Amino acid sequence: MSEGPLAKSRSRVLIIEDHTLFAESLEVALSLEGYDVRRLPLPDEGGSLATLRSTALRTNPRIVLLDLDLGRFGDGAALIAPLSRAGANVVVVTSSVDRARWGGCVRSGARKVLSKSGPLQDTLATVRRLHQGLPVMSAEELEGLLSAWGADAVENQDKRRRLETLTPRERQVLAQLMDGHTVREIATTSVVSEATVRTQVKSILAKLEVSSQLAAVGLAHKAGWQSHGPGPRMDMPHMRHARTDPRS
């Protein structure tokens, strides 16, 4: 016997998504199926990921459709564990194609990860199965995602090991490259010659086993690295949006 709208209304679905049109599409489709659907407000100003977490938990959702890239609020993956611990069934709906990232979501407690490029019916079917208490992911899919996460974790551990070989000064230079500063800008603010900075960059590339500044920056970002050498990171607001010049 199928369940009517009244039964489904008891299954509150919360949408946490910063793309308005996509969120509205989900809301309309689920509402037509009889679910009690709510969208978590993402204010243009103020608030934080912690605020979103508190607000989401207060709604006491049974199912949460969560985007990973929440604009200025950062990585939505940080919401998976607290929502799962509170008893919500978290379904990640993302534009990311990084299987290791998907595996990290599952490891944090997500019941399913879906691609935004997939059919809307896939999301609706997942919500239906969760509402009915049915499994939404096979053992093979779970194992594959966790394996991807594990392999990525090992790779990142090796990246961090290489990053730890940098001297304090090299860490500062790499941090400035990550902020988008050129060799010339780093030399000027550090009151050293460009040749000195180029020598430091050359050493960084050798230790990280990469061939370009862009590759070094990408490696550091991928490993989630932040400079922890002595002294504060350089803050030059007028240069903050400058791009790293691979020829510098």
GROMACS .gro file of C-alpha atoms in nm:
model
  248
    1MET     CA    1   0.000   0.000   0.000
    2SER     CA    2   0.148   0.335  -0.100
    3GLU     CA    3   0.189   0.616   0.148
    4GLY     CA    4  -0.015   0.933   0.105
    5PRO     CA    5   0.099   1.296   0.138
    6LEU     CA    6   0.012   1.303   0.509
    7ALA     CA    7   0.251   1.017   0.585
    8LYS     CA    8   0.528   1.177   0.383
    9SER     CA    9   0.479   1.514   0.551
   10ARG     CA   10   0.611   1.359   0.870
   11SER     CA   11   0.941   1.301   0.688
   12ARG     CA   12   1.097   1.647   0.698
   13VAL     CA   13   1.349   1.707   0.423
   14LEU     CA   14   1.598   1.990   0.465
   15ILE     CA   15   1.783   2.133   0.164
   16ILE     CA   16   2.121   2.300   0.224
   17GLU     CA   17   2.223   2.442  -0.111
   18ASP     CA   18   2.362   2.779  -0.221
   19HIS     CA   19   2.245   2.754  -0.584
   20THR     CA   20   1.894   2.896  -0.567
   21LEU     CA   21   1.755   2.749  -0.888
   22PHE     CA   22   1.878   2.400  -0.808
   23ALA     CA   23   1.743   2.424  -0.453
   24GLU     CA   24   1.406   2.545  -0.581
   25SER     CA   25   1.387   2.254  -0.825
   26LEU     CA   26   1.445   2.006  -0.544
   27GLU     CA   27   1.196   2.183  -0.321
   28VAL     CA   28   0.919   2.184  -0.582
   29ALA     CA   29   0.975   1.821  -0.685
   30LEU     CA   30   0.976   1.692  -0.327
   31SER     CA   31   0.680   1.907  -0.227
   32LEU     CA   32   0.478   1.761  -0.514
   33GLU     CA   33   0.556   1.417  -0.373
   34GLY     CA   34   0.408   1.521  -0.039
   35TYR     CA   35   0.719   1.575   0.172
   36ASP     CA   36   0.758   1.849   0.431
   37VAL     CA   37   1.043   2.034   0.257
   38ARG     CA   38   1.242   2.325   0.393
   39ARG     CA   39   1.537   2.517   0.256
   40LEU     CA   40   1.803   2.637   0.497
   41PRO     CA   41   1.849   3.014   0.450
   42LEU     CA   42   2.199   3.109   0.338
   43PRO     CA   43   2.227   3.484   0.410
   44ASP     CA   44   2.428   3.706   0.179
   45GLU     CA   45   2.597   3.864   0.478
   46GLY     CA   46   2.684   3.745   0.827
   47GLY     CA   47   2.660   3.397   0.966
   48SER     CA   48   2.905   3.110   0.952
   49LEU     CA   49   2.917   2.737   0.895
   50ALA     CA   50   2.865   2.693   1.270
   51THR     CA   51   2.549   2.905   1.246
   52LEU     CA   52   2.422   2.691   0.959
   53ARG     CA   53   2.490   2.379   1.163
   54SER     CA   54   2.294   2.507   1.462
   55THR     CA   55   2.002   2.618   1.246
   56ALA     CA   56   1.994   2.287   1.060
   57LEU     CA   57   1.995   2.085   1.381
   58ARG     CA   58   1.707   2.292   1.522
   59THR     CA   59   1.486   2.194   1.227
   60ASN     CA   60   1.523   1.829   1.332
   61PRO     CA   61   1.523   1.694   0.974
   62ARG     CA   62   1.491   1.327   0.891
   63ILE     CA   63   1.661   1.368   0.554
   64VAL     CA   64   1.912   1.636   0.450
   65LEU     CA   65   2.009   1.711   0.090
   66LEU     CA   66   2.347   1.877   0.123
   67ASP     CA   67   2.572   2.057  -0.123
   68LEU     CA   68   2.945   2.047  -0.052
   69ASP     CA   69   3.044   2.384  -0.194
   70LEU     CA   70   2.848   2.639   0.004
   71GLY     CA   71   3.010   2.952  -0.133
   72ARG     CA   72   3.140   3.183   0.137
   73PHE     CA   73   3.034   2.934   0.406
   74GLY     CA   74   3.296   2.685   0.289
   75ASP     CA   75   3.288   2.307   0.271
   76GLY     CA   76   2.951   2.156   0.352
   77ALA     CA   77   3.121   1.826   0.436
   78ALA     CA   78   3.179   1.966   0.785
   79LEU     CA   79   2.803   1.943   0.844
   80ILE     CA   80   2.776   1.571   0.767
   81ALA     CA   81   2.899   1.427   1.097
   82PRO     CA   82   2.694   1.648   1.334
   83LEU     CA   83   2.378   1.601   1.128
   84SER     CA   84   2.430   1.225   1.112
   85ARG     CA   85   2.492   1.204   1.486
   86ALA     CA   86   2.163   1.386   1.538
   87GLY     CA   87   1.983   1.112   1.344
   88ALA     CA   88   1.948   1.276   1.003
   89ASN     CA   89   2.000   1.080   0.683
   90VAL     CA   90   2.245   1.297   0.490
   91VAL     CA   91   2.246   1.276   0.112
   92VAL     CA   92   2.522   1.475  -0.056
   93VAL     CA   93   2.423   1.623  -0.393
   94THR     CA   94   2.732   1.778  -0.545
   95SER     CA   95   2.892   1.899  -0.865
   96SER     CA   96   3.226   1.757  -0.746
   97VAL     CA   97   3.349   1.453  -0.936
   98ASP     CA   98   3.626   1.374  -0.686
   99ARG     CA   99   3.560   1.015  -0.578
  100ALA     CA  100   3.798   1.050  -0.286
  101ARG     CA  101   3.595   1.347  -0.164
  102TRP     CA  102   3.280   1.139  -0.202
  103GLY     CA  103   3.445   0.867   0.004
  104GLY     CA  104   3.528   1.119   0.275
  105CYS     CA  105   3.161   1.217   0.288
  106VAL     CA  106   3.053   0.856   0.331
  107ARG     CA  107   3.319   0.806   0.597
  108SER     CA  108   3.174   1.107   0.783
  109GLY     CA  109   2.828   0.952   0.781
  110ALA     CA  110   2.660   1.043   0.450
  111ARG     CA  111   2.415   0.776   0.338
  112LYS     CA  112   2.460   0.851  -0.031
  113VAL     CA  113   2.649   1.083  -0.265
  114LEU     CA  114   2.482   1.192  -0.588
  115SER     CA  115   2.602   1.403  -0.878
  116LYS     CA  116   2.414   1.721  -0.963
  117SER     CA  117   2.455   1.631  -1.328
  118GLY     CA  118   2.250   1.315  -1.275
  119PRO     CA  119   1.874   1.287  -1.325
  120LEU     CA  120   1.653   1.455  -1.065
  121GLN     CA  121   1.472   1.122  -1.036
  122ASP     CA  122   1.785   0.971  -0.878
  123THR     CA  123   1.759   1.217  -0.590
  124LEU     CA  124   1.384   1.164  -0.554
  125ALA     CA  125   1.430   0.786  -0.556
  126THR     CA  126   1.697   0.811  -0.286
  127VAL     CA  127   1.469   1.020  -0.065
  128ARG     CA  128   1.186   0.770  -0.116
  129ARG     CA  129   1.405   0.475  -0.016
  130LEU     CA  130   1.537   0.654   0.292
  131HIS     CA  131   1.180   0.744   0.391
  132GLN     CA  132   1.090   0.376   0.359
  133GLY     CA  133   1.393   0.268   0.563
  134LEU     CA  134   1.556   0.096   0.266
  135PRO     CA  135   1.930   0.090   0.181
  136VAL     CA  136   2.048   0.344  -0.075
  137MET     CA  137   2.402   0.226  -0.140
  138SER     CA  138   2.537  -0.116  -0.227
  139ALA     CA  139   2.830  -0.274  -0.044
  140GLU     CA  140   3.034  -0.251  -0.365
  141GLU     CA  141   2.970   0.123  -0.402
  142LEU     CA  142   3.053   0.184  -0.038
  143GLU     CA  143   3.375  -0.015  -0.062
  144GLY     CA  144   3.478   0.167  -0.380
  145LEU     CA  145   3.427   0.512  -0.230
  146LEU     CA  146   3.608   0.427   0.092
  147SER     CA  147   3.897   0.280  -0.108
  148ALA     CA  148   3.923   0.602  -0.310
  149TRP     CA  149   3.927   0.803   0.012
  150GLY     CA  150   4.194   0.577   0.162
  151ALA     CA  151   4.422   0.599  -0.141
  152ASP     CA  152   4.386   0.977  -0.143
  153ALA     CA  153   4.467   0.993   0.229
  154VAL     CA  154   4.789   0.799   0.174
  155GLU     CA  155   4.884   1.028  -0.115
  156ASN     CA  156   4.816   1.339   0.092
  157GLN     CA  157   5.024   1.197   0.377
  158ASP     CA  158   5.318   1.174   0.137
  159LYS     CA  159   5.255   1.531   0.021
  160ARG     CA  160   5.253   1.655   0.380
  161ARG     CA  161   5.575   1.465   0.448
  162ARG     CA  162   5.741   1.655   0.164
  163LEU     CA  163   5.598   1.985   0.286
  164GLU     CA  164   5.745   1.924   0.629
  165THR     CA  165   6.095   1.924   0.478
  166LEU     CA  166   6.066   2.296   0.395
  167THR     CA  167   6.257   2.545   0.605
  168PRO     CA  168   6.061   2.814   0.791
  169ARG     CA  169   6.154   3.071   0.524
  170GLU     CA  170   6.053   2.835   0.243
  171ARG     CA  171   5.719   2.782   0.415
  172GLN     CA  172   5.665   3.156   0.421
  173VAL     CA  173   5.748   3.186   0.052
  174LEU     CA  174   5.516   2.898  -0.039
  175ALA     CA  175   5.238   3.053   0.170
  176GLN     CA  176   5.281   3.378  -0.023
  177LEU     CA  177   5.272   3.193  -0.355
  178MET     CA  178   4.948   3.029  -0.239
  179ASP     CA  179   4.807   3.375  -0.176
  180GLY     CA  180   4.879   3.463  -0.538
  181HIS     CA  181   5.191   3.677  -0.493
  182THR     CA  182   5.464   3.683  -0.758
  183VAL     CA  183   5.836   3.643  -0.697
  184ARG     CA  184   5.881   4.015  -0.749
  185GLU     CA  185   5.615   4.102  -0.488
  186ILE     CA  186   5.764   3.858  -0.237
  187ALA     CA  187   6.111   4.003  -0.290
  188THR     CA  188   5.984   4.360  -0.246
  189THR     CA  189   5.792   4.297   0.075
  190SER     CA  190   6.071   4.077   0.216
  191VAL     CA  191   6.337   4.335   0.125
  192VAL     CA  192   6.552   4.079  -0.054
  193SER     CA  193   6.655   4.038  -0.416
  194GLU     CA  194   6.444   3.852  -0.670
  195ALA     CA  195   6.739   3.619  -0.720
  196THR     CA  196   6.721   3.521  -0.353
  197VAL     CA  197   6.350   3.443  -0.377
  198ARG     CA  198   6.401   3.249  -0.701
  199THR     CA  199   6.663   3.036  -0.524
  200GLN     CA  200   6.417   2.971  -0.243
  201VAL     CA  201   6.144   2.878  -0.492
  202LYS     CA  202   6.383   2.643  -0.671
  203SER     CA  203   6.453   2.469  -0.341
  204ILE     CA  204   6.080   2.442  -0.269
  205LEU     CA  205   6.016   2.278  -0.606
  206ALA     CA  206   6.298   2.030  -0.554
  207LYS     CA  207   6.179   1.930  -0.207
  208LEU     CA  208   5.818   1.895  -0.320
  209GLU     CA  209   5.928   1.705  -0.632
  210VAL     CA  210   5.733   1.928  -0.869
  211SER     CA  211   5.840   2.129  -1.173
  212SER     CA  212   5.649   2.457  -1.138
  213GLN     CA  213   5.517   2.709  -0.890
  214LEU     CA  214   5.160   2.624  -0.990
  215ALA     CA  215   5.223   2.257  -0.919
  216ALA     CA  216   5.370   2.343  -0.578
  217VAL     CA  217   5.069   2.555  -0.490
  218GLY     CA  218   4.834   2.283  -0.613
  219LEU     CA  219   5.013   2.020  -0.405
  220ALA     CA  220   4.991   2.235  -0.093
  221HIS     CA  221   4.621   2.303  -0.146
  222LYS     CA  222   4.549   1.937  -0.212
  223ALA     CA  223   4.724   1.840   0.112
  224GLY     CA  224   4.529   2.102   0.308
  225TRP     CA  225   4.856   2.263   0.409
  226GLN     CA  226   4.899   2.596   0.584
  227SER     CA  227   5.224   2.765   0.675
  228HIS     CA  228   5.317   2.719   1.039
  229GLY     CA  229   5.664   2.869   1.027
  230PRO     CA  230   5.765   3.160   1.251
  231GLY     CA  231   5.605   3.494   1.188
  232PRO     CA  232   5.265   3.583   1.047
  233ARG     CA  233   5.165   3.519   0.689
  234MET     CA  234   5.198   3.820   0.465
  235ASP     CA  235   4.880   4.021   0.425
  236MET     CA  236   4.882   4.259   0.131
  237PRO     CA  237   4.519   4.355   0.058
  238HIS     CA  238   4.611   4.543  -0.259
  239MET     CA  239   4.770   4.226  -0.398
  240ARG     CA  240   4.536   3.965  -0.254
  241HIS     CA  241   4.367   3.889  -0.583
  242ALA     CA  242   4.687   3.880  -0.788
  243ARG     CA  243   4.749   3.556  -0.977
  244THR     CA  244   5.062   3.351  -0.953
  245ASP     CA  245   5.264   3.402  -1.268
  246PRO     CA  246   5.413   3.063  -1.365
  247ARG     CA  247   5.693   3.247  -1.545
  248SER     CA  248   5.802   3.436  -1.232
   0.00000   0.00000   0.00000
